[in-house]
Short mmCIF file of C-alpha atoms and ligand atoms in Angstrom, two decimals:
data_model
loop_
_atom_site.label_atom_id
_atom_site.label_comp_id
_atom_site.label_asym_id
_atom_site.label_seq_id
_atom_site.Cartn_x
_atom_site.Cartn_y
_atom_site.Cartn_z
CA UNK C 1 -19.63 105.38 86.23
CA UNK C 2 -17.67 102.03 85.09
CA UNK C 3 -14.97 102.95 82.46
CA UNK C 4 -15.41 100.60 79.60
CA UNK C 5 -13.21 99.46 76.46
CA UNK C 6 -15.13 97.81 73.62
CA UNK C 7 -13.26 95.80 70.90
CA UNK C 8 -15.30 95.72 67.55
CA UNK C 9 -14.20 94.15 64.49
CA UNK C 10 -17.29 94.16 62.80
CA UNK C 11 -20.39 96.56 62.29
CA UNK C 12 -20.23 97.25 65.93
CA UNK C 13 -24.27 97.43 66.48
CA UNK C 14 -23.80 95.91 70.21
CA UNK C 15 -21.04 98.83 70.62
CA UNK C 16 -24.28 101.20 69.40
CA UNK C 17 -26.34 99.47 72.22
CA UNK C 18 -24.07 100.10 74.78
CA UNK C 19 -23.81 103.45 73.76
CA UNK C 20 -27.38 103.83 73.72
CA UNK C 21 -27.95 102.13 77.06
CA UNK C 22 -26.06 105.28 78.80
CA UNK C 23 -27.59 107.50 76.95
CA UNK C 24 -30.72 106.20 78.01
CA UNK C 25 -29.42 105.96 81.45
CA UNK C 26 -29.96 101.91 81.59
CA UNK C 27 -26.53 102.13 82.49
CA UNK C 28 -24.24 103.97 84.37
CA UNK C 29 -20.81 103.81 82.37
CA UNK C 30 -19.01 105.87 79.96
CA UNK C 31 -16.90 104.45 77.00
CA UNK C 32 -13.48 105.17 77.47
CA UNK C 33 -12.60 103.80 73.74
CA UNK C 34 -13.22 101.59 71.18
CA UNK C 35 -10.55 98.98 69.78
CA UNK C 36 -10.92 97.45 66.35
CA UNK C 37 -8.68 95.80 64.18
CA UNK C 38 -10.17 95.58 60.69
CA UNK C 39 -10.01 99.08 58.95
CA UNK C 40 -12.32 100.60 57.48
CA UNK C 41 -15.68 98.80 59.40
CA UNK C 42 -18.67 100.21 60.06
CA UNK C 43 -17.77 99.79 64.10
CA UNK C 44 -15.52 103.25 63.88
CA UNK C 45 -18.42 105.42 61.93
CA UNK C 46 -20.95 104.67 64.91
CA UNK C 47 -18.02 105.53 67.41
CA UNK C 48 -17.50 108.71 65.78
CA UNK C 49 -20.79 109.62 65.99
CA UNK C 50 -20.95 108.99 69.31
CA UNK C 51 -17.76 110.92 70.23
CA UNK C 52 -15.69 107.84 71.44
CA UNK C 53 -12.04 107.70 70.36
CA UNK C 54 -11.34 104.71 68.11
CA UNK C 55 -7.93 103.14 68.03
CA UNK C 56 -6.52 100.42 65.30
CA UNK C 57 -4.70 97.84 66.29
CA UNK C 58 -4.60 95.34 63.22
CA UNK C 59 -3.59 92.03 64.50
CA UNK C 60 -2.15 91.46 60.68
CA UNK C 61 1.14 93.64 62.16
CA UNK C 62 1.91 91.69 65.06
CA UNK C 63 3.40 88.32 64.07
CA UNK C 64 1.79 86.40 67.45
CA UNK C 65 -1.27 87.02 69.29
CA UNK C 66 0.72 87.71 72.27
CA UNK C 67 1.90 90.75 70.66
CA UNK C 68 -1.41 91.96 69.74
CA UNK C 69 -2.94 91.55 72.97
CA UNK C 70 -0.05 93.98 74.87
CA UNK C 71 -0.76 96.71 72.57
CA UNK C 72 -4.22 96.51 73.02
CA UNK C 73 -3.39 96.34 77.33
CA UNK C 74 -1.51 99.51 76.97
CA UNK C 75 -4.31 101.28 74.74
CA UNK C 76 -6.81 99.88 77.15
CA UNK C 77 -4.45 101.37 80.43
CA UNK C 78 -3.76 104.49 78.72
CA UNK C 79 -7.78 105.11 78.16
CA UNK C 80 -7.92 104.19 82.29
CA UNK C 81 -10.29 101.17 80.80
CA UNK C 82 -11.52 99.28 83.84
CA UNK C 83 -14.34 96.87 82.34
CA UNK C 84 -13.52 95.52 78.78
CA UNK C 85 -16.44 94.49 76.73
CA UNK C 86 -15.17 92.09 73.66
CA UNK C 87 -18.55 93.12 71.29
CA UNK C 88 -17.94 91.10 68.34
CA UNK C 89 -13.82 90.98 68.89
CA UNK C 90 -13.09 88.23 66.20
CA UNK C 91 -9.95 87.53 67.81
CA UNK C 92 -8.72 84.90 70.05
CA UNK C 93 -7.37 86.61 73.17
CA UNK C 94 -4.57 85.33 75.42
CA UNK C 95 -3.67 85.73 79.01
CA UNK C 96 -1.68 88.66 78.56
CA UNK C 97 -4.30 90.31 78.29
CA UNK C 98 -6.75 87.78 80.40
CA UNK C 99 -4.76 88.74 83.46
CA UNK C 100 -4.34 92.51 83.03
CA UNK C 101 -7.97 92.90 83.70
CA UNK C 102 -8.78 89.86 86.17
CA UNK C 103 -12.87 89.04 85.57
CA UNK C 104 -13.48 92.51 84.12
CA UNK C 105 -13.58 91.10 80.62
CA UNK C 106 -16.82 89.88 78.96
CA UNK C 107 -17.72 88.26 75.65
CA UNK C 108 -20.96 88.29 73.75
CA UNK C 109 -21.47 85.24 71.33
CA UNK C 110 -24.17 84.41 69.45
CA UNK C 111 -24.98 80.84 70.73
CA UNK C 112 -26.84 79.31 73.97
CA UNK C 113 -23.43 78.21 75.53
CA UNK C 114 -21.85 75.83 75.22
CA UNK C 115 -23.43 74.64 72.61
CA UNK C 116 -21.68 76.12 69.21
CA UNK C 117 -18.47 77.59 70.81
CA UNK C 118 -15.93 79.58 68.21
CA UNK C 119 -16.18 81.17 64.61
CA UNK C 120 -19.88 80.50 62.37
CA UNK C 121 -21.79 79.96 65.62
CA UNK C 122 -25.04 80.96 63.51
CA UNK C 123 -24.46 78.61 60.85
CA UNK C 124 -23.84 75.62 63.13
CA UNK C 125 -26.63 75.82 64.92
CA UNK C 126 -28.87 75.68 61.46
CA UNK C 127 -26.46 72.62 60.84
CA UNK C 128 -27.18 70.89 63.90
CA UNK C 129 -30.74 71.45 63.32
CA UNK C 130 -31.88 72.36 66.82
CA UNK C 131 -34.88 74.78 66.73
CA UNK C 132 -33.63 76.97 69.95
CA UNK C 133 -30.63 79.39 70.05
CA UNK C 134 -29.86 82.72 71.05
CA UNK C 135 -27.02 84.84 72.49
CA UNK C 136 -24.47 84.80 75.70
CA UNK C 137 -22.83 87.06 77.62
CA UNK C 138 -19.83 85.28 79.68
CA UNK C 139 -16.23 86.48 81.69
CA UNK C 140 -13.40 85.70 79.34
CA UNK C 141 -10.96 82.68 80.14
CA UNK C 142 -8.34 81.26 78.10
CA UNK C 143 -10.24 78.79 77.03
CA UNK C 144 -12.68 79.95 73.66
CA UNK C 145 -16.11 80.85 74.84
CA UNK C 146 -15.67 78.78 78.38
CA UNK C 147 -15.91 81.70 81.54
CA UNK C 148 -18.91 81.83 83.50
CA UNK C 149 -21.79 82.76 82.14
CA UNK C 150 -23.74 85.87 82.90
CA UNK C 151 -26.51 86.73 81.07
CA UNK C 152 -28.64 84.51 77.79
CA UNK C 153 -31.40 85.08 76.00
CA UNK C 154 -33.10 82.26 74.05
CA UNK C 155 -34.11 82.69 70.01
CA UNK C 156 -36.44 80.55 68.04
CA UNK C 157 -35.04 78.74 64.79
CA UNK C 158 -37.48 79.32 62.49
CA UNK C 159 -37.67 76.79 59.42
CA UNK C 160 -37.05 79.04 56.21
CA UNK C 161 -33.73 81.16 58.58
CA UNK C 162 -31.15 81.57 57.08
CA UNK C 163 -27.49 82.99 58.82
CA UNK C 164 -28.54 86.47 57.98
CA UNK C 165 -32.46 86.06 59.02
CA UNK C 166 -31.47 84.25 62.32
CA UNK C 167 -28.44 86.45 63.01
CA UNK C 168 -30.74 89.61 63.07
CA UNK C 169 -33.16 87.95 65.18
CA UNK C 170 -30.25 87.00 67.68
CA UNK C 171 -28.66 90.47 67.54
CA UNK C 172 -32.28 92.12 68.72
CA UNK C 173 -31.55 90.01 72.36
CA UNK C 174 -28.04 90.91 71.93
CA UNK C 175 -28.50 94.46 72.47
CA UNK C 176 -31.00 93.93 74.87
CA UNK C 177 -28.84 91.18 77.31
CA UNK C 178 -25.11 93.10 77.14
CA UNK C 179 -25.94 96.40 78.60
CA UNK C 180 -27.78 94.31 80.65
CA UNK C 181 -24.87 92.06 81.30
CA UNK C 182 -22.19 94.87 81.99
CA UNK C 183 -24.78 96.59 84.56
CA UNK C 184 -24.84 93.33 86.69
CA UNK C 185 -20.75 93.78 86.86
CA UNK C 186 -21.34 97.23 88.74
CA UNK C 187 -19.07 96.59 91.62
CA UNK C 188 -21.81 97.16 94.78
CA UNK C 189 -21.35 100.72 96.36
CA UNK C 190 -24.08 100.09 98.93
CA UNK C 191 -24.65 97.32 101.55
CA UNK C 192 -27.42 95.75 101.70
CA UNK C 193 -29.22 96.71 105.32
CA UNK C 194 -30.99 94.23 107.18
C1 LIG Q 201 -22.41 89.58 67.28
O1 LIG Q 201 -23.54 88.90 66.84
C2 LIG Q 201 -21.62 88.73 68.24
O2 LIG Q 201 -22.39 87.84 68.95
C3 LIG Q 201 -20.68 88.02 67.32
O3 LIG Q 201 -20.34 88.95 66.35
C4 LIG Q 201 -21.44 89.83 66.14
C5 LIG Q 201 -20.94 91.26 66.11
O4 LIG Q 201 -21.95 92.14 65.73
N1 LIG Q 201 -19.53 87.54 68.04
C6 LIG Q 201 -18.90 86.40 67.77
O5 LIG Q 201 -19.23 85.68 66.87
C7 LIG Q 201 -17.73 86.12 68.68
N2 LIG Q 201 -17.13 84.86 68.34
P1 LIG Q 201 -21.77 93.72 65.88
O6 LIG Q 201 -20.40 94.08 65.30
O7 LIG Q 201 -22.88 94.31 65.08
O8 LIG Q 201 -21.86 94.07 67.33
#
């Protein structure tokens, strides 16, 4: 099974899907741990209930984001984390930890990428008016919301949405498209025979 990390710092309902995925047997991983760094969100209740481990790391106690992103390397190699799954990680992540796990970190955003890269992707797109969005999973690069893209799933805008309305209808092909997304990683034990 692939050893995953998830970092949450929200409600953590695409951590749930993961979860859920394995239990279903969708995918064959286990979750090693889940990083946060907001106390207190709903992110740690569902990994309780699912018997992960949860460990803060609260980025308000390291002065630079370089900081943050070696403790969360060492919680990640002391959990023998091989794939890292950023599920809502509100945090902008540098190459410290970029290069400690070389492609094996993914991103879920809720945008068609590129379009709407960074923070209040949701509300941007009902700015810019375009009646299509939806959800991408992509590798991790330094640059914000730029690796190669994996898996996306389109959502309609509908006219009365608002953040909330379309957010919920994004987050239904988010859980669908990262377990997804995480399976296609699988490194290939068999060849293929011709
Ligand atoms: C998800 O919709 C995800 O796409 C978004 O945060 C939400 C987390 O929901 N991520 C970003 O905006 C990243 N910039 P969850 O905590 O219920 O999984």
């Amino acid at each position: 099974p692939m050893k995953l990390g998830i970092m949450a710092s929200g409600s953590g309902s695409n951590f749930e899907a993961v979860a859920q995925a394995i239990k279903d047997g969708q995918l064959n991983a286990q979750i090693q741990v889940l990083i946060y760094n907001n106390p207190g969100i709903k992110a740690v209740e569902r990994a309780e209930r699912w018997g992960v481990p949860s460990v803060l790391l609260n980025h308000r106690d390291y002065k630079r984001r370089e900081e943050l992103d070696t403790a969360i390397v060492e919680v990640l190699q002391q959990y023998q984390v091989e794939w890292v799954v950023m599920a809502g990680w509100m945090r902008i992540v540098t190459p410290v930890l970029i290069n400690a796990f070389p492609d094996q970190i993914i991103n879920i955003h809720p945008s068609l990428l590129p379009s709407f890269k960074g923070a209040h992707a949701i509300e941007k797109a009902l700015e810019a008016g375009v009646k299509i969005t939806g959800c991408t999973v992509h590798l991790v690069c330094p640059e914000v919301d730029s690796g190669l893209i994996l898996v996306q799933a389109a959502v309609p805008v509908l006219p009365l949405d608002t953040p909330e309305t379309l957010h919920a209808r994004i987050q239904v092909q988010e859980h669908r498209i990262l377990p997804q997304a995480i399976a296609q990683l699988a490194p290939r034990t068999t060849s293929v025979t011709l």
